[in-house]
Tab-separated table of C-alpha atoms in Angstrom:
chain	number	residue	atom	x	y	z
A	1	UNK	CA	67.644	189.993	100.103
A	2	UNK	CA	71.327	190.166	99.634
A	3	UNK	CA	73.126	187.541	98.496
A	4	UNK	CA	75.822	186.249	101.543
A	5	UNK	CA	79.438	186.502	100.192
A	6	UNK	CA	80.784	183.407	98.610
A	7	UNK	CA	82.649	180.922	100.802
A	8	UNK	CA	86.343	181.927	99.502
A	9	UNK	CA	85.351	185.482	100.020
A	10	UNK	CA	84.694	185.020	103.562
A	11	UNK	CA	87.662	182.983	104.497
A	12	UNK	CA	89.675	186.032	103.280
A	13	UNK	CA	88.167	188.655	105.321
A	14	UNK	CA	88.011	186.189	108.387
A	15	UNK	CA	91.961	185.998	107.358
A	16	UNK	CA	91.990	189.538	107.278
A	17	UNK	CA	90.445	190.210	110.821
A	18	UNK	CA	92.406	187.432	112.412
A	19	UNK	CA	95.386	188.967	111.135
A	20	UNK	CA	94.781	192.231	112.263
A	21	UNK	CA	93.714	190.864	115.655
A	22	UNK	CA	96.905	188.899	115.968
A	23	UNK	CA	98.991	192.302	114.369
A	24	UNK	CA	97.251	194.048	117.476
A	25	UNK	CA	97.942	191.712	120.099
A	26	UNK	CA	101.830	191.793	119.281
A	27	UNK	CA	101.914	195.156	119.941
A	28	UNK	CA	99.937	195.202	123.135
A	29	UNK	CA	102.619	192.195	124.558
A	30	UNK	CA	105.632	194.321	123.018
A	31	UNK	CA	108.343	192.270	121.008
A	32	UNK	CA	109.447	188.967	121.244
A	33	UNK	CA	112.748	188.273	122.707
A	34	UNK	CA	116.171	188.195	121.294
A	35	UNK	CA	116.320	185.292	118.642
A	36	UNK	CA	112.666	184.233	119.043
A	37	UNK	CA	110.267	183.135	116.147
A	38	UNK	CA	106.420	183.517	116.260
A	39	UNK	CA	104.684	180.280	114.988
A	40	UNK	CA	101.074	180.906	114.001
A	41	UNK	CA	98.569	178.605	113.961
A	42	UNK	CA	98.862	176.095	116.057
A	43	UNK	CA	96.560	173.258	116.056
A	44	UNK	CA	97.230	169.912	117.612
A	45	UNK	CA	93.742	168.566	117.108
A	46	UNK	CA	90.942	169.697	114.765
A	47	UNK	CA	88.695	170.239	117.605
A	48	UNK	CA	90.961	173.438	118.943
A	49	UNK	CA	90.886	176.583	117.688
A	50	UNK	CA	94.358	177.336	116.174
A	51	UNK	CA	96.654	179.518	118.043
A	52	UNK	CA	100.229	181.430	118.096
A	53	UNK	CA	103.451	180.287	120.131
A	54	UNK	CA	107.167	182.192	120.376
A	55	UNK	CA	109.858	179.582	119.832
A	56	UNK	CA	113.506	179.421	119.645
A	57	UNK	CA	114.595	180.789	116.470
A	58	UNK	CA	117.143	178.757	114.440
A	59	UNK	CA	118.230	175.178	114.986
A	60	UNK	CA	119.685	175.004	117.801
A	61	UNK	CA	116.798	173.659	120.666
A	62	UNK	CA	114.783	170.385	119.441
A	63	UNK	CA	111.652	171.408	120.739
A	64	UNK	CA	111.518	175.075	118.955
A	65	UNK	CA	112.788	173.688	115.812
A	66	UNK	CA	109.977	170.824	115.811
A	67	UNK	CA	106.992	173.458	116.158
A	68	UNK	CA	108.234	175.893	114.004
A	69	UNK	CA	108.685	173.209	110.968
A	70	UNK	CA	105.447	170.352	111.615
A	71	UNK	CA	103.886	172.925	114.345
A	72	UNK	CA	103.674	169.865	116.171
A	73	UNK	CA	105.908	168.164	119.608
A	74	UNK	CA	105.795	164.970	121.462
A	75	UNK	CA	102.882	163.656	119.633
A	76	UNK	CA	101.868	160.473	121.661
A	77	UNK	CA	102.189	162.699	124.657
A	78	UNK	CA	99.983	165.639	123.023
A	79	UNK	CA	97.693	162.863	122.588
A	80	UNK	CA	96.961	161.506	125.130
A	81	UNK	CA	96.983	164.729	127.030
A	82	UNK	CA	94.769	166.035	124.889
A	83	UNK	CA	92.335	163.338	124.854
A	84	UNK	CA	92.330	162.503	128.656
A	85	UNK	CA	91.756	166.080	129.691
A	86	UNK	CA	88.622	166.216	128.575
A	87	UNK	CA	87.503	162.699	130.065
A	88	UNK	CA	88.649	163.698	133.562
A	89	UNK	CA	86.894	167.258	133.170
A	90	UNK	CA	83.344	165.428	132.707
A	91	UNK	CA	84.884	162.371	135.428
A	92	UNK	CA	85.311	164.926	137.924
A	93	UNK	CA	82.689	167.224	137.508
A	94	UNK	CA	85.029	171.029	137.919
A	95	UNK	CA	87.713	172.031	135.343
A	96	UNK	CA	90.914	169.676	135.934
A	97	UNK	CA	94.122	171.600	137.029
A	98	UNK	CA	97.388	170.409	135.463
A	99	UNK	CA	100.482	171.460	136.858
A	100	UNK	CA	103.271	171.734	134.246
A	101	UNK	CA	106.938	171.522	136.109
A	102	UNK	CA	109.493	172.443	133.712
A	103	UNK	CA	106.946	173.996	131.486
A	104	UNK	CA	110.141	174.795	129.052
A	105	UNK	CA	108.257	177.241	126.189
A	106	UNK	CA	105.027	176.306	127.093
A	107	UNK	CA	103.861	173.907	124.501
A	108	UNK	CA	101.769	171.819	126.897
A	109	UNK	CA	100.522	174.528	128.789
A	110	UNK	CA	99.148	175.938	125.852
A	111	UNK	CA	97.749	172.951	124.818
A	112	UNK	CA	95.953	172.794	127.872
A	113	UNK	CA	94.361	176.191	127.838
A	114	UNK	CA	93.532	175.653	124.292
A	115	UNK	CA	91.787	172.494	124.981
A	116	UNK	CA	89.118	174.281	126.948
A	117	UNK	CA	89.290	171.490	129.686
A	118	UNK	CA	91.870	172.587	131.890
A	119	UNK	CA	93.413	175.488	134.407
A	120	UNK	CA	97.319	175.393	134.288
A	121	UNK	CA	99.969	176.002	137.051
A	122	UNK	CA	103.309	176.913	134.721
A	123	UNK	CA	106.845	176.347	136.593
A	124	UNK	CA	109.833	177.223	134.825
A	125	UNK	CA	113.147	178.255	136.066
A	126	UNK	CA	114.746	179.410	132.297
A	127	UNK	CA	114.199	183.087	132.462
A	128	UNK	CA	114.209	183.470	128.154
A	129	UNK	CA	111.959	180.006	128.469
A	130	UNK	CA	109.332	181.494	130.756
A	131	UNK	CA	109.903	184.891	128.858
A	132	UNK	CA	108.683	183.893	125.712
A	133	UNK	CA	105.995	181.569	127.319
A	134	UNK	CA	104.304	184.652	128.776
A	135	UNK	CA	104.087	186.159	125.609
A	136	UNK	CA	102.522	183.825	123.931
A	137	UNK	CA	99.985	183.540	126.792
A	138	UNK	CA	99.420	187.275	126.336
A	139	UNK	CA	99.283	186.384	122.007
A	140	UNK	CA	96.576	184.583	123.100
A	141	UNK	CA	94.408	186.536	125.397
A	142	UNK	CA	92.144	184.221	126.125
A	143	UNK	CA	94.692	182.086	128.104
A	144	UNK	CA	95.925	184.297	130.089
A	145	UNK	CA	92.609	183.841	133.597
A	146	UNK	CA	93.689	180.570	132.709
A	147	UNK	CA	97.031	179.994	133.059
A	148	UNK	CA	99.286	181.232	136.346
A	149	UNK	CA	103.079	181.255	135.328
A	150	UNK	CA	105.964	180.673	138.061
A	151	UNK	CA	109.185	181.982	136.943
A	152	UNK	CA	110.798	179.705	139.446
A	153	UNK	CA	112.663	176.197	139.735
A	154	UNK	CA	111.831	173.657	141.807
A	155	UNK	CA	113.694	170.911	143.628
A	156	UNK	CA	114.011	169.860	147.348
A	157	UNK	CA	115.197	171.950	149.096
A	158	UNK	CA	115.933	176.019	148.700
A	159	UNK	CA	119.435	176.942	147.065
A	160	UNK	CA	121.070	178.398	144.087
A	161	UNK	CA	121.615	176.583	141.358
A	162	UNK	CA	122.881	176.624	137.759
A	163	UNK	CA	121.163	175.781	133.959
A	164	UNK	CA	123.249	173.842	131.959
A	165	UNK	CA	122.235	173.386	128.572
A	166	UNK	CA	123.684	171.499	124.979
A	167	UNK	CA	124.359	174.205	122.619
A	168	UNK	CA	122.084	171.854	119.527
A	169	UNK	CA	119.441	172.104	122.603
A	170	UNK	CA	119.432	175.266	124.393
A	171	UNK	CA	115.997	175.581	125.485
A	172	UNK	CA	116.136	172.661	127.639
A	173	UNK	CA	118.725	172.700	130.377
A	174	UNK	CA	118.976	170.833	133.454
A	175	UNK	CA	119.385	172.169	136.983
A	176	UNK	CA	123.046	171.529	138.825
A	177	UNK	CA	123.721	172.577	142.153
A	178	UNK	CA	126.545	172.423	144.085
A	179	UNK	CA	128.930	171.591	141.829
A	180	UNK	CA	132.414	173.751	140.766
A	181	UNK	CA	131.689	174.467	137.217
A	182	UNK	CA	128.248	173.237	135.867
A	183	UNK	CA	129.140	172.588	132.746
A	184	UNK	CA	132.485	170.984	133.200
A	185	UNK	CA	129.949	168.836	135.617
A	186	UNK	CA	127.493	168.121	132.674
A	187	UNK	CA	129.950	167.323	129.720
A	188	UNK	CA	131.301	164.697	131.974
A	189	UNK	CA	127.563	163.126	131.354
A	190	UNK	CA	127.181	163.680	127.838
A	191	UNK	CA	130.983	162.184	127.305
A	192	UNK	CA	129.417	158.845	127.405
A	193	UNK	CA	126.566	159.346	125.303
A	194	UNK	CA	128.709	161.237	122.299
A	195	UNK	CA	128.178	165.088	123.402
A	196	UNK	CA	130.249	167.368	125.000
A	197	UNK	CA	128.594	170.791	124.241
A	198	UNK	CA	126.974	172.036	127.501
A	199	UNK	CA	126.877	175.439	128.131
A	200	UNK	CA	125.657	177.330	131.639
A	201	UNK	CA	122.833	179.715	130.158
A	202	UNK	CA	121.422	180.890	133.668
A	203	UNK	CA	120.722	180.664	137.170
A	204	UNK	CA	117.944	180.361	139.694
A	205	UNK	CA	116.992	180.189	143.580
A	206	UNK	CA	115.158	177.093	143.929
A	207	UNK	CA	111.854	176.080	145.836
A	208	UNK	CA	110.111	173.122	147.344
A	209	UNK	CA	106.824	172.484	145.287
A	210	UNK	CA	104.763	172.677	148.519
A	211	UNK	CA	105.717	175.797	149.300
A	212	UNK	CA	104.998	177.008	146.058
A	213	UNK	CA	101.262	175.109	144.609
A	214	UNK	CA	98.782	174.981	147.478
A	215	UNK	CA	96.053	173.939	145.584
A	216	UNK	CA	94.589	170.488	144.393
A	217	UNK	CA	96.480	169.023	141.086
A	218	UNK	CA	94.622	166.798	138.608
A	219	UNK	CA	97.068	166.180	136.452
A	220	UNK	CA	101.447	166.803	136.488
A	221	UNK	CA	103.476	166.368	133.682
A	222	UNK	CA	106.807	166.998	134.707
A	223	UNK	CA	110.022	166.947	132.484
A	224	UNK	CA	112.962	168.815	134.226
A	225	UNK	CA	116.094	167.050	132.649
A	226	UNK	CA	117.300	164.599	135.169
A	227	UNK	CA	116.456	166.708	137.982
A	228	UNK	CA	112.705	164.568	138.477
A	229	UNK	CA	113.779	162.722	141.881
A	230	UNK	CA	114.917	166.081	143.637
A	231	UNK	CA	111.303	167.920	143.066
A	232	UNK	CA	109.642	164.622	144.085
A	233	UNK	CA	111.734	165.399	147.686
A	234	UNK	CA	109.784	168.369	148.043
A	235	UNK	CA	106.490	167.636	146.961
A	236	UNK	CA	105.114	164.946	149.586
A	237	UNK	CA	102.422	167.272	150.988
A	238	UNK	CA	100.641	168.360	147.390
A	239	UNK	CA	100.286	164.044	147.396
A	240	UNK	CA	98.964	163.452	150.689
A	241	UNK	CA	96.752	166.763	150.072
A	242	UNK	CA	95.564	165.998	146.699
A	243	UNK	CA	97.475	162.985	144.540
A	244	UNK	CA	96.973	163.393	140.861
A	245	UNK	CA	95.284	161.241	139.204
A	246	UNK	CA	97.994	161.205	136.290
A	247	UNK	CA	101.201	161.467	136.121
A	248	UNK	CA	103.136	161.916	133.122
A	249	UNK	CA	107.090	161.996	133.110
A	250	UNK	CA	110.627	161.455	131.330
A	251	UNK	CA	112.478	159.162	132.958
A	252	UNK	CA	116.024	159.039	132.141
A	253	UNK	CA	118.086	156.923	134.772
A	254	UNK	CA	121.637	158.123	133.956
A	255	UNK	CA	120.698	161.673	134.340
A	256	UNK	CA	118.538	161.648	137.549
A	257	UNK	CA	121.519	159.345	139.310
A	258	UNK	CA	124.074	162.591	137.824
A	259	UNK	CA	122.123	165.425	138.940
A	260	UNK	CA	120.485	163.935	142.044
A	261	UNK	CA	122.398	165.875	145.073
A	262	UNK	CA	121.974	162.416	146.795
A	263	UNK	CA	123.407	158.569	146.509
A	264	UNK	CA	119.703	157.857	146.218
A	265	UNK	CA	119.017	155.354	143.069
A	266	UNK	CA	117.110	156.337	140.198
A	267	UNK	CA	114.396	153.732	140.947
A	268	UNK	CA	113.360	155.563	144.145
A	269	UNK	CA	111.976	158.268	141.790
A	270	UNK	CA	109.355	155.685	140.472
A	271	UNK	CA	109.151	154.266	144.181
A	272	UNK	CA	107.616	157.257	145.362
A	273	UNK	CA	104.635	156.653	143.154
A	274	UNK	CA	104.384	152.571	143.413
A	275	UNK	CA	104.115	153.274	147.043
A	276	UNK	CA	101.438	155.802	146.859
A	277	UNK	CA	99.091	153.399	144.948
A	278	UNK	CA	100.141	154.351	141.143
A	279	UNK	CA	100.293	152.211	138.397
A	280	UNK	CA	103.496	152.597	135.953
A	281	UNK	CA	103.092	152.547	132.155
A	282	UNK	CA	106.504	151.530	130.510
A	283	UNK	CA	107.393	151.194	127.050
A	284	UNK	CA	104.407	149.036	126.570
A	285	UNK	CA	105.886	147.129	129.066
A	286	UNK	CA	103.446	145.380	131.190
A	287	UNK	CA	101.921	148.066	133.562
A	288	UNK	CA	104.382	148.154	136.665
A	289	UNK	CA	102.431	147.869	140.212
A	290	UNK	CA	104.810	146.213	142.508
A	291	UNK	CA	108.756	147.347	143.526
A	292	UNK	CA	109.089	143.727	142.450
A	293	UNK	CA	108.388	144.366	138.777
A	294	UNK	CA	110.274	147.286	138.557
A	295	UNK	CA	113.709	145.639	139.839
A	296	UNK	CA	112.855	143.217	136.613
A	297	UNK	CA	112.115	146.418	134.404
A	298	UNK	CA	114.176	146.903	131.413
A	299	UNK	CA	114.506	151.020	131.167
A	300	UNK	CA	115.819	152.561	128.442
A	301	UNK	CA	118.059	155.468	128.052
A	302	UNK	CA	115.185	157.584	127.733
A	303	UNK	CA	111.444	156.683	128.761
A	304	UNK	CA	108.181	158.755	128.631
A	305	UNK	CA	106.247	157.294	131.208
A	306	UNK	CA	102.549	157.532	131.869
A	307	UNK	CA	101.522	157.243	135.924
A	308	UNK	CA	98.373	156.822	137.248
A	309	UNK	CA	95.889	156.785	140.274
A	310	UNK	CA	94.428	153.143	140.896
């Protein structure tokens, strides 16, 4: 009987094959955009199978620059995502669906898919962001009957609006609308916090979430730069159809009470879920139940909040 290949041997041709597979699949998805980079191997947890994202090439956007050097973003969120997903999935007996609003390039979406534990609604209103988000779900074939991308923003209402976005940050920009000049309207923001570099890098028609996801949601993480309290306006019927059972969320006061197109405070962003029955977890803050304990909470400038179903 022939003797099976030693170990090192067979790494190298399953190197081999996985590198002509990948060389394949870039052709078949056609190049990557304008001033992207192609990070392989992605693995947030040893129990998924690595796979390959397009970032932002260079330095300038946080998020790209993260992957591309520790493959790696938002690890306590990537955590817990990635361990609750799989809990829920055997909880609730069918595959969980997360909806990802503000999906940016895609790095929780992808972890999702990869995970084996969830379906994913993408919404993102960047057209490069999406861009490159679709090729990497075409990189990795296998994600693709998975995932269903909306190239779209959402907010409350339906109206054009602008992407304004920090040159050291450009693959994250926040949605303005109705204002003169965008990012005159956003550097008078970042003033007070030590920036002044926002740049308009695109446009989009905006949509009400309920017109847009009709089915049931498990699961929403939504991150959409200050513009959180307008997409809760338009979301009311997916929560009285199907409320998540968790939430998870940036919350970032200053910004939601700039780009909000009401006088509305920032707390009624967090109201909308107290009132529903959702428990807030703050900054390992005591978890936050009552509108009472929130009027006593101490936010900070930024805050990564986890939300759930009681």
């Amino acid at each position: 009987m022939r003797a099976s290949p030693p170990r090192a041997w067979r790494s190298f041709f399953w190197s081999l094959l996985m590198m002509r597979g990948t060389a394949t699949m870039s052709v078949e998805c056609g190049p990557p955009a304008a001033g992207t980079r192609n990070v392989h191997g992605i693995q947030p947890r040893s129990n998924i199978a690595p796979y390959n994202m397009d970032v932002v090439a260079g330095n300038n956007d946080a998020v790209s620059h993260a992957i591309a050097s520790a493959k790696m973003w938002d690890r306590m969120k990537t955590e817990l995502l990635a361990n609750e997903l799989p809990l829920l999935h055997a909880q609730i007996g069918h595959t969980p669906v997360l909806l990802d609003i503000g999906a940016n390039l895609g790095w929780f979406t992808l972890l999702a898919a990869a995970s084996g534990h969830a379906r994913v609604i993408a919404v993102e209103a960047s057209e490069s962001n999406a861009a490159r988000l679709e090729r990497s779900l075409c990189l990795n074939a296998n994600f693709t009957n998975l995932v269903t991308l909306h190239k779209v923003g959402v907010g409350a209402s339906t109206e054009e609006c602008a992407l304004v976005a920090r040159r050291k940050n450009i693959a994250s920009p926040s949605a303005v609308c109705g204002q003169g000049d965008p990012a005159v309207f956003m550097n008078k923001w970042g003033s007070r916090h030590g920036f002044r570099d926002y740049v308009v890098t695109g446009s989009f028609r905006m949509t009400r979430i309920d017109d847009l996801v009709t089915s049931r949601v498990d699961v929403l993480k939504i991150d959409v730069e200050g513009h959180e309290l307008e997409v809760a306006k338009g979301w009311s019927a997916l929560y009285d159809r199907s409320p998540p059972r968790l939430v998870l969320t940036e919350y970032v006061p200053s910004l939601i009470a700039k780009t909000s197109n009401t006088t509305a405070e920032p707390l009624e962003y967090l109201r909308f879920f107290l009132r529903r029955g959702y428990t807030i977890e703050a900054n390992k803050y005591p978890p936050i139940t009552t509108e009472k304990q929130l009027v006593h909470w101490k936010a900070r400038w930024i805050n990564d909040l986890v939300i759930r179903r009681r």
